[in-house]
Amino acid sequence: MSGLDPIKLSYIAGYFDGDGSVNACIFKTGRHAGEIRVEMNISSRVREPIETIHNWLGFGYLEVKRRSKPIYVFRVNTQEDMLRFINLILPYSITRRRQLELMKEYLESRLRRGRELISYERNGRVYRIPQRPPYSEREIQLIKEIQRLNREGE
């Protein structure tokens, strides 16, 4: 699946276990009410390890947050890339293993269910746009469990 050797994957997993996060948010209000947003990242005040991880993986993107001291962030936010990332580091993860397993189940469910074509008519023309199906009860349950683990610091 990857040209990365186990030592590099162990390094990435260790860095993720220490300085990474699995973020899941259910919007309660506004135009995104009811939507779920997920992302994963690794952050550090040191640039080199974050750039190295990004270069080894070849996906995701780098961001620099400007504060009194900059924070370097490797971010993965497409569902396909998050699943790819999880599959690479899960065998080596220790402290974030449960969050990764839950996120993997959530992402596999969302990707397996695909997109539905929603049709609507405007000014005599019919438009079809792809849209993800509504969230299943299990998907919502998975996200809430990830949020619980994040609150408890696990």
GROMACS .gro file of N, CA and C in nm:
model
  462
    1MET      N    1   0.082  -0.120   0.000
    1MET     CA    2   0.000   0.000   0.000
    1MET      C    3   0.086   0.126   0.000
    2SER      N    4   0.201   0.119   0.067
    2SER     CA    5   0.284   0.238   0.078
    2SER      C    6   0.429   0.200   0.061
    3GLY      N    7   0.508   0.294   0.011
    3GLY     CA    8   0.650   0.272  -0.002
    3GLY      C    9   0.723   0.304   0.128
    4LEU      N   10   0.650   0.340   0.233
    4LEU     CA   11   0.712   0.375   0.359
    4LEU      C   12   0.747   0.248   0.437
    5ASP      N   13   0.867   0.248   0.493
    5ASP     CA   14   0.906   0.132   0.572
    5ASP      C   15   0.847   0.141   0.712
    6PRO      N   16   0.843   0.029   0.785
    6PRO     CA   17   0.783   0.028   0.919
    6PRO      C   18   0.847   0.126   1.017
    7ILE      N   19   0.974   0.155   1.001
    7ILE     CA   20   1.039   0.249   1.093
    7ILE      C   21   0.981   0.389   1.075
    8LYS      N   22   0.965   0.432   0.950
    8LYS     CA   23   0.906   0.564   0.924
    8LYS      C   24   0.760   0.569   0.969
    9LEU      N   25   0.685   0.462   0.944
    9LEU     CA   26   0.545   0.457   0.987
    9LEU      C   27   0.535   0.459   1.139
   10SER      N   28   0.627   0.392   1.208
   10SER     CA   29   0.630   0.395   1.355
   10SER      C   30   0.659   0.536   1.405
   11TYR      N   31   0.751   0.605   1.337
   11TYR     CA   32   0.785   0.743   1.374
   11TYR      C   33   0.661   0.832   1.359
   12ILE      N   34   0.592   0.819   1.245
   12ILE     CA   35   0.473   0.902   1.221
   12ILE      C   36   0.366   0.871   1.325
   13ALA      N   37   0.343   0.743   1.352
   13ALA     CA   38   0.241   0.704   1.451
   13ALA      C   39   0.278   0.756   1.590
   14GLY      N   40   0.405   0.747   1.625
   14GLY     CA   41   0.449   0.799   1.755
   14GLY      C   42   0.430   0.948   1.766
   15TYR      N   43   0.463   1.019   1.660
   15TYR     CA   44   0.443   1.164   1.659
   15TYR      C   45   0.294   1.196   1.669
   16PHE      N   46   0.212   1.121   1.595
   16PHE     CA   47   0.067   1.143   1.601
   16PHE      C   48   0.013   1.113   1.740
   17ASP      N   49   0.057   1.002   1.801
   17ASP     CA   50   0.011   0.969   1.937
   17ASP      C   51   0.043   1.082   2.034
   18GLY      N   52   0.160   1.145   2.018
   18GLY     CA   53   0.201   1.251   2.110
   18GLY      C   54   0.145   1.388   2.078
   19ASP      N   55   0.147   1.426   1.951
   19ASP     CA   56   0.112   1.564   1.913
   19ASP      C   57   0.002   1.572   1.807
   20GLY      N   58  -0.068   1.464   1.785
   20GLY     CA   59  -0.173   1.463   1.684
   20GLY      C   60  -0.311   1.472   1.745
   21SER      N   61  -0.409   1.492   1.658
   21SER     CA   62  -0.548   1.494   1.706
   21SER      C   63  -0.642   1.444   1.598
   22VAL      N   64  -0.749   1.383   1.646
   22VAL     CA   65  -0.861   1.340   1.563
   22VAL      C   66  -0.975   1.433   1.602
   23ASN      N   67  -1.015   1.521   1.511
   23ASN     CA   68  -1.118   1.620   1.542
   23ASN      C   69  -1.250   1.583   1.475
   24ALA      N   70  -1.356   1.593   1.553
   24ALA     CA   71  -1.490   1.565   1.502
   24ALA      C   72  -1.586   1.667   1.562
   25CYS      N   73  -1.663   1.731   1.476
   25CYS     CA   74  -1.753   1.837   1.520
   25CYS      C   75  -1.890   1.817   1.457
   26ILE      N   76  -1.994   1.825   1.538
   26ILE     CA   77  -2.132   1.824   1.487
   26ILE      C   78  -2.183   1.966   1.504
   27PHE      N   79  -2.208   2.035   1.393
   27PHE     CA   80  -2.258   2.172   1.399
   27PHE      C   81  -2.402   2.172   1.450
   28LYS      N   82  -2.429   2.257   1.548
   28LYS     CA   83  -2.562   2.262   1.608
   28LYS      C   84  -2.647   2.375   1.553
   29THR      N   85  -2.583   2.483   1.505
   29THR     CA   86  -2.658   2.598   1.456
   29THR      C   87  -2.599   2.650   1.326
   30GLY      N   88  -2.666   2.747   1.268
   30GLY     CA   89  -2.616   2.811   1.146
   30GLY      C   90  -2.646   2.731   1.021
   31ARG      N   91  -2.585   2.775   0.912
   31ARG     CA   92  -2.616   2.711   0.783
   31ARG      C   93  -2.560   2.570   0.772
   32HIS      N   94  -2.467   2.532   0.860
   32HIS     CA   95  -2.411   2.397   0.859
   32HIS      C   96  -2.473   2.308   0.967
   33ALA      N   97  -2.583   2.354   1.027
   33ALA     CA   98  -2.647   2.278   1.136
   33ALA      C   99  -2.673   2.134   1.092
   34GLY      N  100  -2.634   2.041   1.178
   34GLY     CA  101  -2.654   1.900   1.151
   34GLY      C  102  -2.541   1.834   1.074
   35GLU      N  103  -2.448   1.913   1.021
   35GLU     CA  104  -2.335   1.857   0.947
   35GLU      C  105  -2.227   1.810   1.043
   36ILE      N  106  -2.153   1.711   0.998
   36ILE     CA  107  -2.039   1.661   1.074
   36ILE      C  108  -1.913   1.694   0.996
   37ARG      N  109  -1.814   1.750   1.065
   37ARG     CA  110  -1.685   1.780   1.003
   37ARG      C  111  -1.578   1.702   1.078
   38VAL      N  112  -1.490   1.640   1.005
   38VAL     CA  113  -1.381   1.564   1.066
   38VAL      C  114  -1.249   1.603   1.001
   39GLU      N  115  -1.142   1.597   1.079
   39GLU     CA  116  -1.008   1.620   1.027
   39GLU      C  117  -0.908   1.561   1.125
   40MET      N  118  -0.786   1.544   1.076
   40MET     CA  119  -0.679   1.494   1.159
   40MET      C  120  -0.558   1.581   1.136
   41ASN      N  121  -0.479   1.603   1.242
   41ASN     CA  122  -0.359   1.683   1.225
   41ASN      C  123  -0.252   1.646   1.326
   42ILE      N  124  -0.132   1.691   1.296
   42ILE     CA  125  -0.018   1.681   1.387
   42ILE      C  126   0.043   1.820   1.394
   43SER      N  127   0.069   1.869   1.514
   43SER     CA  128   0.126   2.004   1.525
   43SER      C  129   0.251   2.001   1.612
   44SER      N  130   0.337   2.100   1.586
   44SER     CA  131   0.463   2.110   1.659
   44SER      C  132   0.517   2.251   1.647
   45ARG      N  133   0.595   2.291   1.745
   45ARG     CA  134   0.666   2.420   1.735
   45ARG      C  135   0.793   2.406   1.652
   46VAL      N  136   0.828   2.282   1.619
   46VAL     CA  137   0.948   2.255   1.539
   46VAL      C  138   0.904   2.218   1.398
   47ARG      N  139   0.958   2.287   1.300
   47ARG     CA  140   0.916   2.271   1.161
   47ARG      C  141   0.960   2.139   1.097
   48GLU      N  142   1.084   2.100   1.119
   48GLU     CA  143   1.144   1.988   1.046
   48GLU      C  144   1.064   1.857   1.055
   49PRO      N  145   1.023   1.811   1.174
   49PRO     CA  146   0.951   1.683   1.177
   49PRO      C  147   0.817   1.688   1.103
   50ILE      N  148   0.751   1.801   1.108
   50ILE     CA  149   0.622   1.815   1.041
   50ILE      C  150   0.642   1.812   0.889
   51GLU      N  151   0.742   1.882   0.841
   51GLU     CA  152   0.772   1.880   0.697
   51GLU      C  153   0.816   1.740   0.652
   52THR      N  154   0.894   1.673   0.736
   52THR     CA  155   0.940   1.538   0.704
   52THR      C  156   0.822   1.443   0.690
   53ILE      N  157   0.729   1.448   0.784
   53ILE     CA  158   0.609   1.363   0.779
   53ILE      C  159   0.531   1.392   0.651
   54HIS      N  160   0.511   1.519   0.621
   54HIS     CA  161   0.439   1.557   0.499
   54HIS      C  162   0.509   1.503   0.375
   55ASN      N  163   0.640   1.518   0.368
   55ASN     CA  164   0.716   1.470   0.253
   55ASN      C  165   0.711   1.318   0.240
   56TRP      N  166   0.723   1.248   0.351
   56TRP     CA  167   0.716   1.101   0.347
   56TRP      C  168   0.581   1.054   0.296
   57LEU      N  169   0.473   1.116   0.345
   57LEU     CA  170   0.339   1.070   0.309
   57LEU      C  171   0.298   1.113   0.168
   58GLY      N  172   0.332   1.236   0.131
   58GLY     CA  173   0.298   1.283  -0.003
   58GLY      C  174   0.153   1.325  -0.019
   59PHE      N  175   0.081   1.344   0.090
   59PHE     CA  176  -0.056   1.397   0.085
   59PHE      C  177  -0.079   1.481   0.210
   60GLY      N  178  -0.196   1.541   0.221
   60GLY     CA  179  -0.223   1.636   0.328
   60GLY      C  180  -0.159   1.769   0.293
   61TYR      N  181  -0.161   1.862   0.385
   61TYR     CA  182  -0.097   1.991   0.359
   61TYR      C  183  -0.040   2.051   0.487
   62LEU      N  184   0.051   2.144   0.468
   62LEU     CA  185   0.117   2.211   0.580
   62LEU      C  186   0.055   2.349   0.602
   63GLU      N  187   0.053   2.388   0.727
   63GLU     CA  188  -0.001   2.518   0.765
   63GLU      C  189   0.088   2.573   0.875
   64VAL      N  190   0.108   2.702   0.876
   64VAL     CA  191   0.183   2.766   0.983
   64VAL      C  192   0.088   2.861   1.054
   65LYS      N  193   0.069   2.837   1.184
   65LYS     CA  194  -0.014   2.926   1.265
   65LYS      C  195   0.080   3.026   1.331
   66ARG      N  196   0.057   3.151   1.305
   66ARG     CA  197   0.144   3.256   1.358
   66ARG      C  198   0.097   3.295   1.497
   67ARG      N  199   0.180   3.274   1.592
   67ARG     CA  200   0.158   3.314   1.730
   67ARG      C  201   0.287   3.382   1.774
   68SER      N  202   0.307   3.396   1.904
   68SER     CA  203   0.436   3.451   1.949
   68SER      C  204   0.550   3.362   1.900
   69LYS      N  205   0.525   3.231   1.899
   69LYS     CA  206   0.614   3.135   1.834
   69LYS      C  207   0.527   3.058   1.735
   70PRO      N  208   0.573   3.040   1.611
   70PRO     CA  209   0.489   2.971   1.513
   70PRO      C  210   0.463   2.825   1.550
   71ILE      N  211   0.348   2.777   1.510
   71ILE     CA  212   0.312   2.636   1.525
   71ILE      C  213   0.296   2.578   1.386
   72TYR      N  214   0.364   2.468   1.359
   72TYR     CA  215   0.360   2.402   1.229
   72TYR      C  216   0.261   2.287   1.236
   73VAL      N  217   0.172   2.281   1.137
   73VAL     CA  218   0.064   2.182   1.140
   73VAL      C  219   0.063   2.103   1.010
   74PHE      N  220   0.061   1.972   1.022
   74PHE     CA  221   0.034   1.883   0.909
   74PHE      C  222  -0.111   1.844   0.923
   75ARG      N  223  -0.191   1.874   0.820
   75ARG     CA  224  -0.335   1.853   0.828
   75ARG      C  225  -0.383   1.759   0.717
   76VAL      N  226  -0.470   1.667   0.755
   76VAL     CA  227  -0.534   1.576   0.660
   76VAL      C  228  -0.684   1.597   0.676
   77ASN      N  229  -0.753   1.636   0.569
   77ASN     CA  230  -0.895   1.664   0.588
   77ASN      C  231  -0.989   1.606   0.483
   78THR      N  232  -0.938   1.540   0.378
   78THR     CA  233  -1.033   1.472   0.290
   78THR      C  234  -1.058   1.333   0.347
   79GLN      N  235  -1.177   1.283   0.328
   79GLN     CA  236  -1.211   1.153   0.385
   79GLN      C  237  -1.120   1.043   0.331
   80GLU      N  238  -1.090   1.049   0.202
   80GLU     CA  239  -1.005   0.947   0.141
   80GLU      C  240  -0.864   0.950   0.200
   81ASP      N  241  -0.807   1.071   0.217
   81ASP     CA  242  -0.672   1.083   0.273
   81ASP      C  243  -0.669   1.046   0.421
   82MET      N  244  -0.774   1.080   0.495
   82MET     CA  245  -0.778   1.041   0.636
   82MET      C  246  -0.779   0.890   0.650
   83LEU      N  247  -0.857   0.823   0.567
   83LEU     CA  248  -0.862   0.677   0.572
   83LEU      C  249  -0.726   0.618   0.534
   84ARG      N  250  -0.664   0.674   0.434
   84ARG     CA  251  -0.529   0.631   0.394
   84ARG      C  252  -0.430   0.648   0.508
   85PHE      N  253  -0.434   0.764   0.573
   85PHE     CA  254  -0.346   0.794   0.687
   85PHE      C  255  -0.368   0.694   0.800
   86ILE      N  256  -0.494   0.671   0.834
   86ILE     CA  257  -0.526   0.576   0.941
   86ILE      C  258  -0.473   0.437   0.908
   87ASN      N  259  -0.497   0.391   0.785
   87ASN     CA  260  -0.452   0.257   0.747
   87ASN      C  261  -0.300   0.243   0.756
   88LEU      N  262  -0.229   0.352   0.732
   88LEU     CA  263  -0.083   0.348   0.740
   88LEU      C  264  -0.032   0.341   0.884
   89ILE      N  265  -0.091   0.422   0.974
   89ILE     CA  266  -0.033   0.432   1.108
   89ILE      C  267  -0.104   0.347   1.214
   90LEU      N  268  -0.223   0.299   1.188
   90LEU     CA  269  -0.298   0.224   1.290
   90LEU      C  270  -0.220   0.107   1.350
   91PRO      N  271  -0.150   0.028   1.270
   91PRO     CA  272  -0.077  -0.085   1.331
   91PRO      C  273   0.031  -0.042   1.430
   92TYR      N  274   0.074   0.084   1.425
   92TYR     CA  275   0.184   0.132   1.508
   92TYR      C  276   0.137   0.226   1.620
   93SER      N  277   0.011   0.266   1.618
   93SER     CA  278  -0.041   0.360   1.716
   93SER      C  279  -0.068   0.290   1.849
   94ILE      N  280  -0.045   0.363   1.957
   94ILE     CA  281  -0.071   0.307   2.089
   94ILE      C  282  -0.177   0.392   2.162
   95THR      N  283  -0.147   0.520   2.187
   95THR     CA  284  -0.237   0.601   2.271
   95THR      C  285  -0.359   0.655   2.197
   96ARG      N  286  -0.355   0.666   2.068
   96ARG     CA  287  -0.470   0.717   1.992
   96ARG      C  288  -0.538   0.606   1.911
   97ARG      N  289  -0.504   0.484   1.941
   97ARG     CA  290  -0.555   0.370   1.866
   97ARG      C  291  -0.708   0.366   1.861
   98ARG      N  292  -0.773   0.384   1.976
   98ARG     CA  293  -0.920   0.375   1.979
   98ARG      C  294  -0.983   0.484   1.893
   99GLN      N  295  -0.932   0.607   1.901
   99GLN     CA  296  -0.986   0.715   1.818
   99GLN      C  297  -0.968   0.683   1.669
  100LEU      N  298  -0.852   0.629   1.634
  100LEU     CA  299  -0.827   0.592   1.494
  100LEU      C  300  -0.921   0.482   1.447
  101GLU      N  301  -0.946   0.384   1.533
  101GLU     CA  302  -1.039   0.276   1.496
  101GLU      C  303  -1.180   0.329   1.474
  102LEU      N  304  -1.224   0.417   1.563
  102LEU     CA  305  -1.358   0.476   1.549
  102LEU      C  306  -1.369   0.561   1.423
  103MET      N  307  -1.264   0.643   1.398
  103MET     CA  308  -1.266   0.728   1.279
  103MET      C  309  -1.262   0.643   1.153
  104LYS      N  310  -1.186   0.535   1.156
  104LYS     CA  311  -1.180   0.446   1.040
  104LYS      C  312  -1.318   0.388   1.009
  105GLU      N  313  -1.387   0.342   1.111
  105GLU     CA  314  -1.523   0.289   1.089
  105GLU      C  315  -1.616   0.396   1.032
  106TYR      N  316  -1.608   0.518   1.088
  106TYR     CA  317  -1.691   0.629   1.039
  106TYR      C  318  -1.661   0.658   0.891
  107LEU      N  319  -1.533   0.672   0.857
  107LEU     CA  320  -1.494   0.706   0.720
  107LEU      C  321  -1.532   0.595   0.622
  108GLU      N  322  -1.510   0.471   0.660
  108GLU     CA  323  -1.547   0.359   0.571
  108GLU      C  324  -1.697   0.359   0.545
  109SER      N  325  -1.775   0.389   0.647
  109SER     CA  326  -1.920   0.395   0.631
  109SER      C  327  -1.960   0.507   0.535
  110ARG      N  328  -1.904   0.627   0.556
  110ARG     CA  329  -1.939   0.741   0.471
  110ARG      C  330  -1.897   0.717   0.326
  111LEU      N  331  -1.777   0.664   0.307
  111LEU     CA  332  -1.728   0.641   0.170
  111LEU      C  333  -1.803   0.526   0.102
  112ARG      N  334  -1.838   0.424   0.177
  112ARG     CA  335  -1.912   0.310   0.122
  112ARG      C  336  -2.052   0.354   0.074
  113ARG      N  337  -2.113   0.444   0.148
  113ARG     CA  338  -2.248   0.488   0.114
  113ARG      C  339  -2.250   0.584  -0.005
  114GLY      N  340  -2.132   0.637  -0.041
  114GLY     CA  341  -2.120   0.720  -0.161
  114GLY      C  342  -2.201   0.847  -0.159
  115ARG      N  343  -2.240   0.888  -0.277
  115ARG     CA  344  -2.318   1.011  -0.294
  115ARG      C  345  -2.447   0.980  -0.368
  116GLU      N  346  -2.550   1.052  -0.334
  116GLU     CA  347  -2.678   1.042  -0.403
  116GLU      C  348  -2.692   1.163  -0.494
  117LEU      N  349  -2.759   1.144  -0.608
  117LEU     CA  350  -2.788   1.258  -0.695
  117LEU      C  351  -2.922   1.317  -0.653
  118ILE      N  352  -2.918   1.443  -0.616
  118ILE     CA  353  -3.038   1.516  -0.578
  118ILE      C  354  -3.079   1.602  -0.698
  119SER      N  355  -3.203   1.589  -0.739
  119SER     CA  356  -3.252   1.666  -0.853
  119SER      C  357  -3.340   1.781  -0.805
  120TYR      N  358  -3.328   1.893  -0.873
  120TYR     CA  359  -3.419   2.004  -0.848
  120TYR      C  360  -3.437   2.080  -0.979
  121GLU      N  361  -3.548   2.152  -0.986
  121GLU     CA  362  -3.579   2.225  -1.109
  121GLU      C  363  -3.577   2.374  -1.079
  122ARG      N  364  -3.520   2.451  -1.173
  122ARG     CA  365  -3.520   2.595  -1.161
  122ARG      C  366  -3.524   2.654  -1.300
  123ASN      N  367  -3.615   2.746  -1.322
  123ASN     CA  368  -3.633   2.813  -1.451
  123ASN      C  369  -3.648   2.714  -1.566
  124GLY      N  370  -3.723   2.607  -1.542
  124GLY     CA  371  -3.750   2.510  -1.648
  124GLY      C  372  -3.638   2.411  -1.674
  125ARG      N  373  -3.528   2.421  -1.601
  125ARG     CA  374  -3.416   2.326  -1.618
  125ARG      C  375  -3.406   2.235  -1.496
  126VAL      N  376  -3.366   2.112  -1.520
  126VAL     CA  377  -3.347   2.016  -1.412
  126VAL      C  378  -3.197   2.006  -1.383
  127TYR      N  379  -3.164   2.022  -1.257
  127TYR     CA  380  -3.025   2.013  -1.212
  127TYR      C  381  -3.010   1.891  -1.123
  128ARG      N  382  -2.895   1.825  -1.134
  128ARG     CA  383  -2.864   1.712  -1.047
  128ARG      C  384  -2.729   1.740  -0.981
  129ILE      N  385  -2.730   1.737  -0.850
  129ILE     CA  386  -2.607   1.760  -0.777
  129ILE      C  387  -2.580   1.641  -0.684
  130PRO      N  388  -2.451   1.601  -0.673
  130PRO     CA  389  -2.419   1.492  -0.582
  130PRO      C  390  -2.424   1.540  -0.437
  131GLN      N  391  -2.479   1.457  -0.352
  131GLN     CA  392  -2.489   1.493  -0.211
  131GLN      C  393  -2.473   1.366  -0.128
  132ARG      N  394  -2.400   1.376  -0.019
  132ARG     CA  395  -2.385   1.261   0.069
  132ARG      C  396  -2.521   1.230   0.134
  133PRO      N  397  -2.547   1.102   0.157
  133PRO     CA  398  -2.673   1.066   0.224
  133PRO      C  399  -2.673   1.113   0.369
  134PRO      N  400  -2.789   1.118   0.432
  134PRO     CA  401  -2.794   1.158   0.573
  134PRO      C  402  -2.707   1.066   0.659
  135TYR      N  403  -2.665   1.117   0.773
  135TYR     CA  404  -2.582   1.038   0.863
  135TYR      C  405  -2.664   0.927   0.926
  136SER      N  406  -2.604   0.810   0.935
  136SER     CA  407  -2.671   0.698   1.001
  136SER      C  408  -2.658   0.716   1.152
  137GLU      N  409  -2.741   0.645   1.225
  137GLU     CA  410  -2.735   0.650   1.371
  137GLU      C  411  -2.597   0.603   1.419
  138ARG      N  412  -2.542   0.502   1.355
  138ARG     CA  413  -2.411   0.450   1.393
  138ARG      C  414  -2.301   0.554   1.368
  139GLU      N  415  -2.308   0.626   1.255
  139GLU     CA  416  -2.209   0.729   1.225
  139GLU      C  417  -2.210   0.839   1.331
  140ILE      N  418  -2.328   0.881   1.373
  140ILE     CA  419  -2.341   0.983   1.477
  140ILE      C  420  -2.285   0.931   1.609
  141GLN      N  421  -2.314   0.805   1.639
  141GLN     CA  422  -2.264   0.741   1.760
  141GLN      C  423  -2.109   0.738   1.760
  142LEU      N  424  -2.049   0.706   1.647
  142LEU     CA  425  -1.903   0.703   1.636
  142LEU      C  426  -1.842   0.840   1.662
  143ILE      N  427  -1.902   0.944   1.603
  143ILE     CA  428  -1.851   1.080   1.621
  143ILE      C  429  -1.862   1.122   1.768
  144LYS      N  430  -1.974   1.091   1.831
  144LYS     CA  431  -1.991   1.127   1.973
  144LYS      C  432  -1.891   1.054   2.062
  145GLU      N  433  -1.857   0.931   2.026
  145GLU     CA  434  -1.757   0.857   2.104
  145GLU      C  435  -1.618   0.919   2.085
  146ILE      N  436  -1.585   0.962   1.965
  146ILE     CA  437  -1.457   1.031   1.941
  146ILE      C  438  -1.454   1.159   2.024
  147GLN      N  439  -1.562   1.234   2.024
  147GLN     CA  440  -1.568   1.358   2.102
  147GLN      C  441  -1.551   1.330   2.251
  148ARG      N  442  -1.613   1.222   2.300
  148ARG     CA  443  -1.600   1.186   2.441
  148ARG      C  444  -1.454   1.154   2.476
  149LEU      N  445  -1.389   1.076   2.389
  149LEU     CA  446  -1.248   1.043   2.413
  149LEU      C  447  -1.161   1.168   2.414
  150ASN      N  448  -1.190   1.263   2.324
  150ASN     CA  449  -1.114   1.388   2.320
  150ASN      C  450  -1.133   1.468   2.449
  151ARG      N  451  -1.256   1.475   2.499
  151ARG     CA  452  -1.283   1.550   2.623
  151ARG      C  453  -1.209   1.488   2.741
  152GLU      N  454  -1.203   1.355   2.742
  152GLU     CA  455  -1.140   1.284   2.854
  152GLU      C  456  -0.989   1.274   2.837
  153GLY      N  457  -0.937   1.322   2.725
  153GLY     CA  458  -0.794   1.322   2.704
  153GLY      C  459  -0.736   1.186   2.670
  154GLU      N  460  -0.818   1.100   2.615
  154GLU     CA  461  -0.769   0.965   2.579
  154GLU      C  462  -0.732   0.959   2.435
   0.00000   0.00000   0.00000
